[in-house]
Amino acid sequence: MKIIVHTDGGARGNPGPAAVGVVIEIIENSEFRIQNDGTKQKTKLITEFGKRIGEATNNVAEYTAVLEGLRTINNQLLTINKEGEKIEIQFFIDSTLAVNQLNGLFKVKDAKLRELLVQIRLLEQEIGGVVIYAYVPREQNRRADWLVNKALDG
């Protein structure tokens, strides 16, 4: 089972009113590789949403978007993965800081981000399988970005 998740988080002001955008798809062919060059694999949309998260920083919003993506996958796991296949989840995020921290390359110093990271790691373990975090430019994360702005404007 190969799942693609595009997430974005944003705040108007830093901190300020914040929201997340999440797009979750399943890859319909058997190939699974990091697609950060703009090419598109054939996917099936599972769900997408944007929602306000109150007052937060941009970085807290980015982490919260990942957490919401993992929560959604975990809540829908039996529906998504009826065959009980091994799960591979590829997150595409347009924040290099978040990607480097989630991949363990940079330390997480902020207390709120550390708290969110603990929740993320617990969900990764609960879901099982492989979780990969990859950077993509904003242009390749348009839908998640649009969902953030729609939630903030709504």
mmCIF file of C-alpha atoms in Angstrom:
data_model
loop_
_atom_site.group_PDB
_atom_site.id
_atom_site.type_symbol
_atom_site.label_atom_id
_atom_site.label_comp_id
_atom_site.label_asym_id
_atom_site.label_seq_id
_atom_site.Cartn_x
_atom_site.Cartn_y
_atom_site.Cartn_z
ATOM 1 C CA MET A 1 0.000 0.000 0.000
ATOM 2 C CA LYS A 2 1.541 3.256 -1.138
ATOM 3 C CA ILE A 3 0.118 6.511 0.170
ATOM 4 C CA ILE A 4 1.059 10.015 -0.964
ATOM 5 C CA VAL A 5 0.334 12.932 1.363
ATOM 6 C CA HIS A 6 0.756 16.587 0.445
ATOM 7 C CA THR A 7 0.618 18.825 3.500
ATOM 8 C CA ASP A 8 0.958 22.525 4.095
ATOM 9 C CA GLY A 9 0.552 24.794 7.049
ATOM 10 C CA GLY A 10 0.409 28.542 7.161
ATOM 11 C CA ALA A 11 -0.129 31.459 9.491
ATOM 12 C CA ARG A 12 -1.078 35.029 8.716
ATOM 13 C CA GLY A 13 1.329 36.717 11.032
ATOM 14 C CA ASN A 14 3.881 34.638 12.862
ATOM 15 C CA PRO A 15 2.150 33.750 15.112
ATOM 16 C CA GLY A 16 -1.286 34.524 13.801
ATOM 17 C CA PRO A 17 -4.455 32.854 12.535
ATOM 18 C CA ALA A 18 -3.275 29.499 11.186
ATOM 19 C CA ALA A 19 -4.578 26.605 9.115
ATOM 20 C CA VAL A 20 -3.506 23.313 7.582
ATOM 21 C CA GLY A 21 -4.109 21.704 4.212
ATOM 22 C CA VAL A 22 -3.895 17.949 3.634
ATOM 23 C CA VAL A 23 -4.282 15.898 0.437
ATOM 24 C CA ILE A 24 -4.121 12.088 0.751
ATOM 25 C CA GLU A 25 -3.886 9.816 -2.293
ATOM 26 C CA ILE A 26 -3.119 6.163 -2.973
ATOM 27 C CA ILE A 27 -0.743 5.232 -5.784
ATOM 28 C CA GLU A 28 -2.587 2.947 -8.162
ATOM 29 C CA ASN A 29 0.444 1.395 -9.852
ATOM 30 C CA SER A 30 3.108 -0.740 -8.213
ATOM 31 C CA GLU A 31 5.983 1.743 -8.567
ATOM 32 C CA PHE A 32 6.701 3.931 -5.565
ATOM 33 C CA ARG A 33 9.458 6.489 -5.619
ATOM 34 C CA ILE A 34 10.023 10.040 -4.510
ATOM 35 C CA GLN A 35 8.499 12.278 -7.161
ATOM 36 C CA ASN A 36 9.958 15.689 -6.442
ATOM 37 C CA ASP A 37 10.675 16.482 -10.087
ATOM 38 C CA GLY A 38 7.110 17.483 -10.907
ATOM 39 C CA THR A 39 6.116 14.227 -12.602
ATOM 40 C CA LYS A 40 2.841 12.672 -11.525
ATOM 41 C CA GLN A 41 2.141 9.053 -10.744
ATOM 42 C CA LYS A 42 -1.390 7.738 -11.233
ATOM 43 C CA THR A 43 -3.142 8.226 -7.917
ATOM 44 C CA LYS A 44 -6.596 7.922 -6.405
ATOM 45 C CA LEU A 45 -7.749 10.703 -4.083
ATOM 46 C CA ILE A 46 -8.737 9.403 -0.655
ATOM 47 C CA THR A 47 -9.487 12.720 1.028
ATOM 48 C CA GLU A 48 -8.464 16.343 1.175
ATOM 49 C CA PHE A 49 -9.252 19.061 3.661
ATOM 50 C CA GLY A 50 -8.226 22.389 5.050
ATOM 51 C CA LYS A 51 -8.988 23.544 8.562
ATOM 52 C CA ARG A 52 -8.186 26.345 10.935
ATOM 53 C CA ILE A 53 -6.056 25.498 13.948
ATOM 54 C CA GLY A 54 -6.303 28.771 15.888
ATOM 55 C CA GLU A 55 -3.301 31.000 16.591
ATOM 56 C CA ALA A 56 0.031 29.396 15.694
ATOM 57 C CA THR A 57 3.375 29.949 14.016
ATOM 58 C CA ASN A 58 4.091 28.800 10.469
ATOM 59 C CA ASN A 59 6.249 25.957 11.789
ATOM 60 C CA VAL A 60 3.587 24.752 14.227
ATOM 61 C CA ALA A 61 1.094 24.803 11.337
ATOM 62 C CA GLU A 62 3.461 22.723 9.151
ATOM 63 C CA TYR A 63 3.869 20.102 11.895
ATOM 64 C CA THR A 64 0.146 20.109 12.648
ATOM 65 C CA ALA A 65 -0.583 19.430 8.971
ATOM 66 C CA VAL A 66 1.641 16.328 9.096
ATOM 67 C CA LEU A 67 -0.028 15.230 12.331
ATOM 68 C CA GLU A 68 -3.502 15.695 10.803
ATOM 69 C CA GLY A 69 -2.423 13.673 7.761
ATOM 70 C CA LEU A 70 -1.205 10.813 9.947
ATOM 71 C CA ARG A 71 -4.352 10.947 12.113
ATOM 72 C CA THR A 72 -6.548 10.758 9.029
ATOM 73 C CA ILE A 73 -4.605 7.795 7.637
ATOM 74 C CA ASN A 74 -4.725 6.038 11.002
ATOM 75 C CA ASN A 75 -8.484 6.627 11.347
ATOM 76 C CA GLN A 76 -9.173 5.330 7.830
ATOM 77 C CA LEU A 77 -6.568 2.563 7.777
ATOM 78 C CA LEU A 78 -9.013 -0.339 7.753
ATOM 79 C CA THR A 79 -10.934 1.244 4.876
ATOM 80 C CA ILE A 80 -7.829 2.275 2.927
ATOM 81 C CA ASN A 81 -5.855 -0.933 3.487
ATOM 82 C CA LYS A 82 -8.419 -3.728 3.380
ATOM 83 C CA GLU A 83 -5.810 -6.313 2.373
ATOM 84 C CA GLY A 84 -3.515 -5.517 5.307
ATOM 85 C CA GLU A 85 -0.583 -4.756 3.011
ATOM 86 C CA LYS A 86 2.700 -3.229 4.153
ATOM 87 C CA ILE A 87 2.268 0.543 4.203
ATOM 88 C CA GLU A 88 4.593 3.127 2.694
ATOM 89 C CA ILE A 89 3.679 6.761 3.258
ATOM 90 C CA GLN A 90 5.405 9.572 1.350
ATOM 91 C CA PHE A 91 4.850 13.086 2.675
ATOM 92 C CA PHE A 92 5.513 16.041 0.392
ATOM 93 C CA ILE A 93 6.101 19.263 2.314
ATOM 94 C CA ASP A 94 7.218 22.688 1.084
ATOM 95 C CA SER A 95 9.114 23.589 4.275
ATOM 96 C CA THR A 96 12.778 22.565 4.249
ATOM 97 C CA LEU A 97 13.001 23.153 8.004
ATOM 98 C CA ALA A 98 10.096 20.803 8.747
ATOM 99 C CA VAL A 99 11.430 18.120 6.380
ATOM 100 C CA ASN A 100 14.932 18.277 7.861
ATOM 101 C CA GLN A 101 13.591 18.145 11.414
ATOM 102 C CA LEU A 102 11.146 15.313 10.669
ATOM 103 C CA ASN A 103 13.989 13.353 9.051
ATOM 104 C CA GLY A 104 16.174 13.894 12.125
ATOM 105 C CA LEU A 105 18.751 16.040 10.303
ATOM 106 C CA PHE A 106 18.062 19.180 12.371
ATOM 107 C CA LYS A 107 17.355 19.383 16.095
ATOM 108 C CA VAL A 108 13.916 20.489 17.209
ATOM 109 C CA LYS A 109 14.483 23.190 19.821
ATOM 110 C CA ASP A 110 11.010 24.719 20.101
ATOM 111 C CA ALA A 111 8.971 23.119 22.912
ATOM 112 C CA LYS A 112 5.672 23.139 20.976
ATOM 113 C CA LEU A 113 7.328 21.541 17.929
ATOM 114 C CA ARG A 114 8.918 18.864 20.154
ATOM 115 C CA GLU A 115 5.470 18.102 21.596
ATOM 116 C CA LEU A 116 4.012 17.760 18.086
ATOM 117 C CA LEU A 117 6.983 15.629 16.994
ATOM 118 C CA VAL A 118 6.313 13.166 19.833
ATOM 119 C CA GLN A 119 2.693 12.838 18.656
ATOM 120 C CA ILE A 120 3.870 12.364 15.060
ATOM 121 C CA ARG A 121 6.327 9.613 16.057
ATOM 122 C CA LEU A 122 3.659 7.815 18.106
ATOM 123 C CA LEU A 123 1.275 7.807 15.140
ATOM 124 C CA GLU A 124 4.037 6.601 12.801
ATOM 125 C CA GLN A 125 4.559 3.631 15.141
ATOM 126 C CA GLU A 126 0.842 2.941 15.457
ATOM 127 C CA ILE A 127 0.349 2.944 11.684
ATOM 128 C CA GLY A 128 3.489 0.884 11.058
ATOM 129 C CA GLY A 129 5.318 0.668 7.761
ATOM 130 C CA VAL A 130 7.673 3.238 6.291
ATOM 131 C CA VAL A 131 7.131 6.998 6.494
ATOM 132 C CA ILE A 132 9.262 9.301 4.325
ATOM 133 C CA TYR A 133 9.330 13.090 4.409
ATOM 134 C CA ALA A 134 10.416 14.875 1.226
ATOM 135 C CA TYR A 135 10.725 18.518 0.283
ATOM 136 C CA VAL A 136 8.882 19.886 -2.749
ATOM 137 C CA PRO A 137 8.744 23.469 -3.982
ATOM 138 C CA ARG A 138 5.499 25.324 -3.281
ATOM 139 C CA GLU A 139 4.515 25.039 -6.975
ATOM 140 C CA GLN A 140 4.330 21.252 -6.539
ATOM 141 C CA ASN A 141 2.265 21.583 -3.374
ATOM 142 C CA ARG A 142 -0.409 23.905 -4.770
ATOM 143 C CA ARG A 143 -3.482 21.958 -3.716
ATOM 144 C CA ALA A 144 -2.457 21.744 -0.045
ATOM 145 C CA ASP A 145 -1.478 25.437 -0.117
ATOM 146 C CA TRP A 146 -4.852 26.315 -1.655
ATOM 147 C CA LEU A 147 -6.654 24.373 1.096
ATOM 148 C CA VAL A 148 -4.746 26.350 3.761
ATOM 149 C CA ASN A 149 -5.718 29.668 2.200
ATOM 150 C CA LYS A 150 -9.326 28.576 1.690
ATOM 151 C CA ALA A 151 -9.572 27.667 5.384
ATOM 152 C CA LEU A 152 -8.018 30.977 6.438
ATOM 153 C CA ASP A 153 -10.289 32.965 4.117
ATOM 154 C CA GLY A 154 -13.427 31.037 5.092
#
